[in-house]
Short mmCIF file of C-alpha atoms in Angstrom, two decimals:
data_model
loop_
_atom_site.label_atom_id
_atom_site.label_comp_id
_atom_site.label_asym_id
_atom_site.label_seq_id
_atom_site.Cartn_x
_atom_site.Cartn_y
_atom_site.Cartn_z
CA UNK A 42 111.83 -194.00 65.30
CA UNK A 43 109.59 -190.95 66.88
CA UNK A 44 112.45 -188.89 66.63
CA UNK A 45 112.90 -189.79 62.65
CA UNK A 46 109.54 -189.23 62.61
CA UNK A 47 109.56 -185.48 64.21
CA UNK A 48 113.04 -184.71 61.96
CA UNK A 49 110.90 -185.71 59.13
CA UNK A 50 107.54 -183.53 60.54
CA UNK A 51 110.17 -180.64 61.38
CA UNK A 52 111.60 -180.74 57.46
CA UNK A 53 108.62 -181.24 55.91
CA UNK A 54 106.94 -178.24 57.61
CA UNK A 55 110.29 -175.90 56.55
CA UNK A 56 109.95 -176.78 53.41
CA UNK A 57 105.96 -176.06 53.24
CA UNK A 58 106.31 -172.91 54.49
CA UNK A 59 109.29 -171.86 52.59
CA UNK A 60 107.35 -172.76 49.28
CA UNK A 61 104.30 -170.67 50.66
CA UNK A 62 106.47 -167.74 51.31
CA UNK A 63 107.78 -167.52 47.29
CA UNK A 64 105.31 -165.39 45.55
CA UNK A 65 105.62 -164.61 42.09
CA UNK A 66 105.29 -161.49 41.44
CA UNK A 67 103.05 -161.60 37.82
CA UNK A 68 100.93 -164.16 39.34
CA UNK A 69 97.27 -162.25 38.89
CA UNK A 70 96.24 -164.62 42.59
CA UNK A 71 99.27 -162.48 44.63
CA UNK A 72 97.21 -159.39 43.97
CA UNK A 73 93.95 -160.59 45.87
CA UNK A 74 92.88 -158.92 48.83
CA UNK A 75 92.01 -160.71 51.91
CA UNK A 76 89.34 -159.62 52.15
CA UNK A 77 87.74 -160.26 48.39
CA UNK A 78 84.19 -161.44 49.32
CA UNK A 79 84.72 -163.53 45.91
CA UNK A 80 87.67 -165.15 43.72
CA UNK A 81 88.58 -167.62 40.78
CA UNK A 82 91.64 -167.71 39.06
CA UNK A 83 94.10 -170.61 37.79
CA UNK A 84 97.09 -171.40 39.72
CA UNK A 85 98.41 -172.86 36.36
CA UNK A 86 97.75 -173.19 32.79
CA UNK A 87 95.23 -175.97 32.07
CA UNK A 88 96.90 -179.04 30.61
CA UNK A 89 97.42 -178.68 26.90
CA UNK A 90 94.34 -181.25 26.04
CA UNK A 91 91.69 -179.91 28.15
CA UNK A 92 92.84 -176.15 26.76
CA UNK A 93 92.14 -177.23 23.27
CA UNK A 94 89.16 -178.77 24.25
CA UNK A 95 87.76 -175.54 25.93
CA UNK A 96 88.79 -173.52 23.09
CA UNK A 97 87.41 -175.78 20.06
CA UNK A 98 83.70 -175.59 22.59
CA UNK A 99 84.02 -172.02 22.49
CA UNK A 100 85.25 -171.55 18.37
CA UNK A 101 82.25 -173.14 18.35
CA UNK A 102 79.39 -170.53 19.86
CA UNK A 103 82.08 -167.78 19.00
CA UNK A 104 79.98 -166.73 15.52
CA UNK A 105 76.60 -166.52 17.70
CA UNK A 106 78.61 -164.21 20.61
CA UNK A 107 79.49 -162.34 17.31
CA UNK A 108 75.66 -162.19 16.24
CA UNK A 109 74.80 -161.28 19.70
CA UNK A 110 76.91 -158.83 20.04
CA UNK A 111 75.94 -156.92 16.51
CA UNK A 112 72.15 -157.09 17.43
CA UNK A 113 73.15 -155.69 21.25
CA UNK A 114 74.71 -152.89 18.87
CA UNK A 115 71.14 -152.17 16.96
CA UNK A 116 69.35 -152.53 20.09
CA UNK A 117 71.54 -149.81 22.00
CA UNK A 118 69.58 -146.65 22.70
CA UNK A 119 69.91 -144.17 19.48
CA UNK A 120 71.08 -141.46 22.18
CA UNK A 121 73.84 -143.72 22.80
CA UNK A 122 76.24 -143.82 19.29
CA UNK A 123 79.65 -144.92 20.83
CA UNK A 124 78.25 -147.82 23.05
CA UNK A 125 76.61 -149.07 19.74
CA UNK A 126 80.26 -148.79 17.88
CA UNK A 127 82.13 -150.39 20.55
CA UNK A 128 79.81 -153.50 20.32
CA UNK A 129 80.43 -153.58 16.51
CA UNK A 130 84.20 -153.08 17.19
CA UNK A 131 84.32 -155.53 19.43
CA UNK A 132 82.29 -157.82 17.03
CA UNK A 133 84.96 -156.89 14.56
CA UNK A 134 87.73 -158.15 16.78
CA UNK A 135 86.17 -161.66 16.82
CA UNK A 136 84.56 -162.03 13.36
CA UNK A 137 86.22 -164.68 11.31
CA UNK A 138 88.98 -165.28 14.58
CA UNK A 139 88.97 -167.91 16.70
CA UNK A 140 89.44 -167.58 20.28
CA UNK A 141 92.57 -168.12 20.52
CA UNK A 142 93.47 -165.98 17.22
CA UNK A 143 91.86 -163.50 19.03
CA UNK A 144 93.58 -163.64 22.69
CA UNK A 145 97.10 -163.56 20.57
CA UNK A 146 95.88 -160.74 18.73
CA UNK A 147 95.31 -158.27 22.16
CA UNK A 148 98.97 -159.82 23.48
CA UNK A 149 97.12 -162.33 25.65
CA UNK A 150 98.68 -165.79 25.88
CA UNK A 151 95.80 -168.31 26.33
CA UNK A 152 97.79 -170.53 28.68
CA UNK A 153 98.09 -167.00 30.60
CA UNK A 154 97.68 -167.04 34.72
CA UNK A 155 94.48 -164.90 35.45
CA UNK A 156 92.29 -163.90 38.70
CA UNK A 157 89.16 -162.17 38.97
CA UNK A 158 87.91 -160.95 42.42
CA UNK A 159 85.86 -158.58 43.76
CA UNK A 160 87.00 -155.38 45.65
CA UNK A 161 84.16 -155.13 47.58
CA UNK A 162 81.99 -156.52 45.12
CA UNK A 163 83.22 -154.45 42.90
CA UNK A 164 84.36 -157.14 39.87
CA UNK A 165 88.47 -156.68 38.91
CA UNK A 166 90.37 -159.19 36.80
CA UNK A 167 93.89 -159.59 36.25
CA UNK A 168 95.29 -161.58 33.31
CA UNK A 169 99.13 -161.94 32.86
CA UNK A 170 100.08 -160.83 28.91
CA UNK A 171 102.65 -161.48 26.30
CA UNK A 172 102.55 -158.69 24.49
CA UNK A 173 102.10 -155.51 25.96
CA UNK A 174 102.03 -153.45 22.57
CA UNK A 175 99.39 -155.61 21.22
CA UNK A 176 97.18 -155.31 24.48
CA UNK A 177 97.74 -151.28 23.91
CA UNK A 178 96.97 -151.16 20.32
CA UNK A 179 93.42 -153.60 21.23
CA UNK A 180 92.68 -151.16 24.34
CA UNK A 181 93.56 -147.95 21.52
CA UNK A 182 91.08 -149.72 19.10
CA UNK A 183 88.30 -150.00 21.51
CA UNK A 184 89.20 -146.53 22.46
CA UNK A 185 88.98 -145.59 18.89
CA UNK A 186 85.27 -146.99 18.20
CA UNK A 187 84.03 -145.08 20.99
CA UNK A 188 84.69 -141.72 20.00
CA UNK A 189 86.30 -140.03 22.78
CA UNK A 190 90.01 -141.02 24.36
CA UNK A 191 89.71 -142.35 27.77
CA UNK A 192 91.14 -140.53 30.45
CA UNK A 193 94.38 -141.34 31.50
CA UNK A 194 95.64 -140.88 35.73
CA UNK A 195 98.38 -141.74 37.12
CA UNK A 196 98.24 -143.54 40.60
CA UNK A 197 100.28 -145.11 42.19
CA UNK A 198 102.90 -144.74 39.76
CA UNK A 199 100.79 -146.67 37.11
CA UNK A 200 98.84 -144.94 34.43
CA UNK A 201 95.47 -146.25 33.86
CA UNK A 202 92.40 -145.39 31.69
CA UNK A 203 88.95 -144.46 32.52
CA UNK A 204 85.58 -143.93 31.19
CA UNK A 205 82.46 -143.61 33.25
CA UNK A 206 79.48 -145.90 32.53
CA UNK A 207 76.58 -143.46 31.16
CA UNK A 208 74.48 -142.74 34.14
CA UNK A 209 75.01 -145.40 36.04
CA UNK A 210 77.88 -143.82 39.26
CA UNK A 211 80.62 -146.23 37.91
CA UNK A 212 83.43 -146.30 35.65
CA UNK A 213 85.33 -149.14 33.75
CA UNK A 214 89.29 -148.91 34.44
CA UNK A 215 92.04 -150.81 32.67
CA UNK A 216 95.59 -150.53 33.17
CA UNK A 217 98.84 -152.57 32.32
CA UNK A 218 101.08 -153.47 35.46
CA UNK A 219 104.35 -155.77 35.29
CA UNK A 220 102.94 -157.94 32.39
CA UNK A 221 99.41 -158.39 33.68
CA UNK A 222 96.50 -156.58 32.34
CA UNK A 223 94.03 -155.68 34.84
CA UNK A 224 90.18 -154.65 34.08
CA UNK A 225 87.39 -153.20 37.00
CA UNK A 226 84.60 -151.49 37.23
CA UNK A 227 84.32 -149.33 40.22
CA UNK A 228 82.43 -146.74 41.86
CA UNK A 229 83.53 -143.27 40.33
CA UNK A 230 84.47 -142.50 43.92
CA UNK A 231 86.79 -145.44 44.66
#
């Protein structure tokens, strides 16, 4: 019987760590550091009912994010033009959408594997996408409303785009890489 027992332990234990060892390579978690002083993500999609319940909640405070986000726009500094047309273009994006209207539109699935960590505590999120043009064409239209292209370096062998953050000694950065969209802000010197 203890020997069953210790076959069964010995088997078990295989098995565990051969399931640990397969990583999928687009899941956003794979890309954490060790080291992240913070994470979330989803390991899977949410079940199918408890999706549609989060995204009938948020249909539903989507028009005052959309209000929000127009007054944000009058609000923003005069000296500041293309912050105050991003907010409207981003407005635009959402007006008369619903959420998930709006996450198919940029190419992101909304049962789509995400993470969001912090390197250092410097916030990064990676979300997996369908549809790579689409997520282009939303990051080209945001791009657009600002007024200037965003600089474009290659690292790594992946192109991303950058735009520093006014005065603050930061820059946002977005990139695509294998299917999964990933967003930061960093220090300018990272």
């Amino acid at each position: 019987m203890k020997r069953t027992i210790r076959v069964f332990a010995c088997v078990f234990c295989i098995g565990a760590l051969g399931a640990c060892s397969h990583k999928d390579a687009n899941a956003p978690l794979s890309y954490v550091p060790a080291d992240t002083p913070y994470v979330t993500a989803n390991l899977e999609p949410l079940p199918a009912d408890m999706r549609t319940q989060l995204l009938k909640q948020a249909d539903t405070q989507l028009p005052m994010q959309v209000t929000q986000l127009r007054h944000a726009a009058k609000a923003v500094d005069k000296g500041n033009a293309h912050a105050a047309d991003l907010l409207n273009a981003l407005a635009d994006e959402f007006d008369g959408r619903t959420v998930e209207q709006f996450a198919k539109r940029i190419g992101i699935d909304p049962k789509a594997l995400y993470a969001a960590y912090g390197v250092g505590l410097s916030p990064v999120m990676r979300v997996q996408i369908a549809d790579t043009a689409a997520f282009q064409a939303f990051i080209g239209r945001m791009e657009k409303a600002w007024g200037t292209p965003l600089q474009t370096t290659r690292l790594g062998g992946i192109d991303y785009r950058h735009v520093r953050l006014g005065q603050l000694k930061l820059e946002f950065v977005v990139a695509v890489e294998k299917k999964q969209a990933v967003l930061a802000v960093l220090p300018i010197d990272a």
